[in-house]
DNA sequence: AGCCAGGCCAAGC
DNA sequence: GCTTGGCATGGC
């Protein structure tokens, strides 16, 4: 059922290709910075911040560590929560650059202030090609409305392992499925859903129908 | 012109 | 343990 959902989303929306982006930065650095900047923030705003960083030649976590904090805040301002995010990014850069790359696992990332489960999994999956599924608010909402789960506030790791159990161990599937869920929820399964245009409405339990 | 975005943390019950 | 408030800009 869950894998079938992936296939339907995939054939409807096509390939998403989230990361890497245009390649100004190394993948790990680019994903980490993007993942932190997009916390509770639309990707459109993150893009503006990323453009500012590229223009200012901030192209790596090393650069993030070096740059003057006030100047940095100004560059990432469009992404919102810029005071907090500037601190988180600098602290993240410091933590990551102080250890060997092999030490960067989920537990390590979660120990860094400002890195929660979704951000950690995003960095692992898209930045390090680790087979770990990314759950977000959209995933919970969609799966709840579809009737796959009976509680929208399901614990992060429970939904994560439920999905992982039901899809093939394939990096591309992991990467695309999460991106497709986001795409679908931005288009149709919004807070106020547009059910009449949705190709899933026949088997969706959404109470709002 | 509100409402909302690809969360997370600290503080308060 | 679970809830709540704070963080901030820009698009629709």
Tab-separated table of C-alpha atoms (C1' of nucleotides) in Angstrom:
chain	number	residue	atom	x	y	z
A	1	UNK	CA	0.000	0.000	0.000
A	2	UNK	CA	2.749	2.459	1.007
A	3	UNK	CA	4.981	1.456	-1.891
A	4	UNK	CA	1.992	1.733	-4.171
A	5	UNK	CA	1.540	5.305	-2.972
A	6	UNK	CA	5.138	6.016	-3.932
A	7	UNK	CA	4.565	4.619	-7.399
A	8	UNK	CA	1.457	6.686	-7.916
A	9	UNK	CA	3.119	9.881	-6.753
A	10	UNK	CA	6.155	9.102	-8.876
A	11	UNK	CA	4.188	8.575	-12.054
A	12	UNK	CA	2.104	11.672	-11.380
A	13	UNK	CA	4.819	14.172	-10.517
A	14	UNK	CA	7.951	12.638	-12.042
A	15	UNK	CA	11.483	12.940	-10.767
A	16	UNK	CA	12.062	15.584	-8.105
A	17	UNK	CA	15.865	15.767	-7.925
A	18	UNK	CA	16.175	17.656	-4.667
A	19	UNK	CA	19.918	17.503	-4.124
A	20	UNK	CA	22.532	18.182	-5.166
A	21	UNK	CA	21.480	21.540	-6.577
A	22	UNK	CA	23.642	23.473	-9.014
A	23	UNK	CA	26.921	22.362	-7.531
A	24	UNK	CA	28.535	25.472	-6.149
A	25	UNK	CA	29.151	23.537	-2.972
A	26	UNK	CA	30.142	20.071	-1.954
A	27	UNK	CA	27.012	17.983	-1.512
A	28	UNK	CA	27.291	17.458	2.225
A	29	UNK	CA	27.814	21.161	2.895
A	30	UNK	CA	25.045	22.199	0.543
A	31	UNK	CA	22.515	19.793	2.008
A	32	UNK	CA	23.378	20.656	5.592
A	33	UNK	CA	23.071	24.379	5.039
A	34	UNK	CA	19.857	23.996	3.059
A	35	UNK	CA	18.341	21.612	5.594
A	36	UNK	CA	18.961	23.985	8.478
A	37	UNK	CA	17.811	27.052	6.573
A	38	UNK	CA	14.557	25.387	5.551
A	39	UNK	CA	13.453	24.560	9.077
A	40	UNK	CA	9.847	25.720	9.230
A	41	UNK	CA	10.521	27.909	6.207
A	42	UNK	CA	9.483	27.754	2.580
A	43	UNK	CA	12.128	26.648	0.111
A	44	UNK	CA	11.556	29.804	-1.940
A	45	UNK	CA	12.945	31.876	0.896
A	46	UNK	CA	15.828	29.485	1.383
A	47	UNK	CA	16.771	29.902	-2.273
A	48	UNK	CA	17.198	33.621	-1.784
A	49	UNK	CA	19.439	33.024	1.186
A	50	UNK	CA	21.495	30.485	-0.762
A	51	UNK	CA	21.912	32.940	-3.633
A	52	UNK	CA	23.213	35.501	-1.166
A	53	UNK	CA	25.700	32.982	0.180
A	54	UNK	CA	26.965	32.114	-3.276
A	55	UNK	CA	27.317	35.800	-4.171
A	56	UNK	CA	29.293	36.366	-1.002
A	57	UNK	CA	31.416	33.330	-1.807
A	58	UNK	CA	30.299	31.419	1.230
A	59	UNK	CA	30.570	28.029	-0.419
A	60	UNK	CA	31.446	25.590	2.329
A	61	UNK	CA	31.063	24.878	6.022
A	62	UNK	CA	34.604	26.178	6.440
A	63	UNK	CA	33.449	29.496	5.025
A	64	UNK	CA	30.446	29.474	7.363
A	65	UNK	CA	32.768	28.992	10.285
A	66	UNK	CA	35.004	31.876	9.222
A	67	UNK	CA	32.471	34.505	8.240
A	68	UNK	CA	31.555	37.357	10.549
A	69	UNK	CA	28.344	36.410	12.299
A	70	UNK	CA	26.532	39.704	11.768
A	71	UNK	CA	27.348	39.689	8.071
A	72	UNK	CA	26.253	36.075	7.871
A	73	UNK	CA	22.902	36.876	9.502
A	74	UNK	CA	22.320	39.497	6.900
A	75	UNK	CA	22.975	37.040	4.060
A	76	UNK	CA	20.578	34.414	5.339
A	77	UNK	CA	17.952	36.922	6.424
A	78	UNK	CA	15.409	35.956	3.726
A	79	UNK	CA	15.204	32.458	5.196
A	80	UNK	CA	13.757	33.806	8.434
A	81	UNK	CA	14.728	33.021	12.047
A	82	UNK	CA	18.081	34.336	10.945
A	83	UNK	CA	19.529	34.997	14.389
A	84	UNK	CA	18.851	31.450	15.458
A	85	UNK	CA	19.865	29.884	12.161
A	86	UNK	CA	23.129	31.789	11.990
A	87	UNK	CA	24.080	30.415	15.385
A	88	UNK	CA	22.943	26.924	14.498
A	89	UNK	CA	24.869	26.917	11.251
A	90	UNK	CA	28.057	28.183	12.798
A	91	UNK	CA	27.778	25.714	15.638
A	92	UNK	CA	27.002	22.920	13.179
A	93	UNK	CA	30.041	23.775	11.082
A	94	UNK	CA	32.241	23.799	14.145
A	95	UNK	CA	30.967	20.420	15.350
A	96	UNK	CA	31.195	18.683	12.002
A	97	UNK	CA	34.587	20.066	11.082
A	98	UNK	CA	36.042	18.969	14.377
A	99	UNK	CA	35.525	15.252	13.765
A	100	UNK	CA	36.399	12.660	11.136
A	101	UNK	CA	33.713	12.137	8.532
A	102	UNK	CA	33.179	8.537	9.634
A	103	UNK	CA	31.933	9.807	12.989
A	104	UNK	CA	29.024	11.642	11.400
A	105	UNK	CA	26.065	9.392	12.074
A	106	UNK	CA	22.508	10.016	13.272
A	107	UNK	CA	23.410	10.022	16.933
A	108	UNK	CA	26.210	12.504	16.375
A	109	UNK	CA	24.015	14.847	14.355
A	110	UNK	CA	21.208	14.709	16.917
A	111	UNK	CA	23.628	15.750	19.626
A	112	UNK	CA	24.187	19.081	17.868
A	113	UNK	CA	21.932	21.913	19.012
A	114	UNK	CA	19.467	22.826	16.297
A	115	UNK	CA	19.572	19.449	14.586
A	116	UNK	CA	16.426	17.430	15.167
A	117	UNK	CA	15.359	14.179	13.599
A	118	UNK	CA	14.119	15.520	10.312
A	119	UNK	CA	17.168	17.672	9.721
A	120	UNK	CA	19.490	14.841	10.727
A	121	UNK	CA	17.815	12.356	8.410
A	122	UNK	CA	17.791	14.874	5.577
A	123	UNK	CA	21.539	15.383	5.926
A	124	UNK	CA	22.156	11.630	6.129
A	125	UNK	CA	19.969	10.706	3.174
A	126	UNK	CA	20.654	13.505	0.715
A	127	UNK	CA	24.082	14.568	1.919
A	128	UNK	CA	25.716	11.259	2.809
A	129	UNK	CA	23.648	8.731	0.852
A	130	UNK	CA	22.665	6.870	3.995
A	131	UNK	CA	19.545	4.748	3.710
A	132	UNK	CA	17.355	6.543	6.243
A	133	UNK	CA	13.867	7.823	5.553
A	134	UNK	CA	12.953	11.459	6.176
A	135	UNK	CA	9.651	12.121	7.936
A	136	UNK	CA	8.138	15.574	8.204
A	137	UNK	CA	4.847	17.236	9.064
A	138	UNK	CA	3.624	16.628	5.527
A	139	UNK	CA	4.306	12.920	5.816
A	140	UNK	CA	2.322	12.669	9.014
A	141	UNK	CA	-0.552	14.665	7.591
A	142	UNK	CA	-0.741	12.730	4.340
A	143	UNK	CA	-0.476	9.307	5.951
A	144	UNK	CA	-3.062	10.258	8.527
A	145	UNK	CA	-5.522	11.475	5.939
A	146	UNK	CA	-4.972	8.409	3.806
A	147	UNK	CA	-5.765	6.252	6.820
A	148	UNK	CA	-2.343	4.591	6.951
A	149	UNK	CA	-1.892	5.837	10.524
A	150	UNK	CA	-4.610	6.667	13.037
A	151	UNK	CA	-2.843	9.489	14.854
A	152	UNK	CA	-1.334	12.488	13.134
A	153	UNK	CA	0.920	13.060	16.128
A	154	UNK	CA	2.558	9.672	15.689
A	155	UNK	CA	6.101	9.504	17.000
A	156	UNK	CA	8.681	10.382	14.353
A	157	UNK	CA	10.635	7.140	14.542
A	158	UNK	CA	7.494	5.001	14.427
A	159	UNK	CA	6.326	6.441	11.144
A	160	UNK	CA	9.872	6.345	9.816
A	161	UNK	CA	10.263	2.620	10.471
A	162	UNK	CA	6.764	1.848	9.243
A	163	UNK	CA	7.627	3.407	5.901
A	164	UNK	CA	11.070	1.829	5.768
A	165	UNK	CA	9.521	-1.602	6.299
A	166	UNK	CA	7.258	-1.104	3.314
A	167	UNK	CA	9.566	0.184	0.611
A	168	UNK	CA	12.618	-1.361	-1.084
A	169	UNK	CA	16.086	-0.620	0.295
A	170	UNK	CA	16.869	1.754	-2.500
A	171	UNK	CA	18.435	5.197	-2.096
A	172	UNK	CA	16.588	6.613	-5.066
A	173	UNK	CA	13.252	5.457	-3.701
A	174	UNK	CA	14.009	6.978	-0.306
A	175	UNK	CA	15.109	10.276	-1.804
A	176	UNK	CA	12.303	10.575	-4.283
A	177	UNK	CA	9.503	9.368	-2.018
A	178	UNK	CA	10.092	12.051	0.595
A	179	UNK	CA	10.412	14.730	-2.069
A	180	UNK	CA	7.227	13.508	-3.748
A	181	UNK	CA	5.306	13.649	-0.475
A	182	UNK	CA	6.370	17.261	-0.060
A	183	UNK	CA	5.400	18.051	-3.632
A	184	UNK	CA	1.988	16.446	-3.286
A	185	UNK	CA	1.262	18.202	-0.011
A	186	UNK	CA	2.294	21.564	-1.401
A	187	UNK	CA	0.060	21.069	-4.417
A	188	UNK	CA	-3.026	19.365	-3.057
A	189	UNK	CA	-2.857	17.892	0.409
A	190	UNK	CA	-2.473	21.264	2.074
A	191	UNK	CA	-3.737	22.199	5.469
A	192	UNK	CA	-6.910	22.967	3.593
A	193	UNK	CA	-6.836	20.135	1.069
A	194	UNK	CA	-7.966	20.355	-2.530
A	195	UNK	CA	-9.570	16.942	-2.600
A	196	UNK	CA	-11.597	17.319	-5.768
A	197	UNK	CA	-8.422	17.584	-7.819
A	198	UNK	CA	-6.643	14.752	-6.023
A	199	UNK	CA	-6.006	11.423	-7.749
A	200	UNK	CA	-5.925	9.702	-4.350
A	201	UNK	CA	-9.407	10.728	-3.283
A	202	UNK	CA	-10.986	7.355	-4.039
A	203	UNK	CA	-9.066	5.573	-1.312
A	204	UNK	CA	-8.354	8.501	0.976
A	205	UNK	CA	-10.092	8.445	4.334
A	206	UNK	CA	-9.718	12.159	4.825
A	207	UNK	CA	-12.417	13.109	7.254
A	208	UNK	CA	-12.720	16.497	5.614
A	209	UNK	CA	-14.260	15.028	2.486
B	1	DA	C1'	-4.505	40.853	4.641
B	2	DG	C1'	-3.968	36.822	6.978
B	3	DC	C1'	-2.098	32.386	6.891
B	4	DC	C1'	1.595	29.482	6.268
B	5	DA	C1'	6.262	27.443	5.257
B	6	DG	C1'	10.648	20.893	3.716
B	7	DG	C1'	11.540	22.398	12.753
B	8	DC	C1'	13.750	22.785	16.959
B	9	DC	C1'	14.489	23.957	21.627
B	10	DA	C1'	13.601	25.625	26.296
B	11	DA	C1'	10.390	26.357	29.636
B	12	DG	C1'	6.283	25.260	31.857
B	13	DC	C1'	2.841	22.093	33.610
C	1	DG	C1'	5.947	12.716	30.113
C	2	DC	C1'	3.107	16.285	26.937
C	3	DT	C1'	2.056	21.331	25.520
C	4	DT	C1'	3.291	25.930	24.505
C	5	DG	C1'	5.796	30.012	22.958
C	6	DG	C1'	9.488	31.916	20.461
C	7	DC	C1'	12.030	32.404	16.419
C	8	DA	C1'	11.064	36.072	11.150
C	9	DT	C1'	10.884	36.535	6.271
C	10	DG	C1'	8.295	36.576	1.895
C	11	DG	C1'	4.759	34.287	-1.182
C	12	DC	C1'	0.127	33.453	-2.119
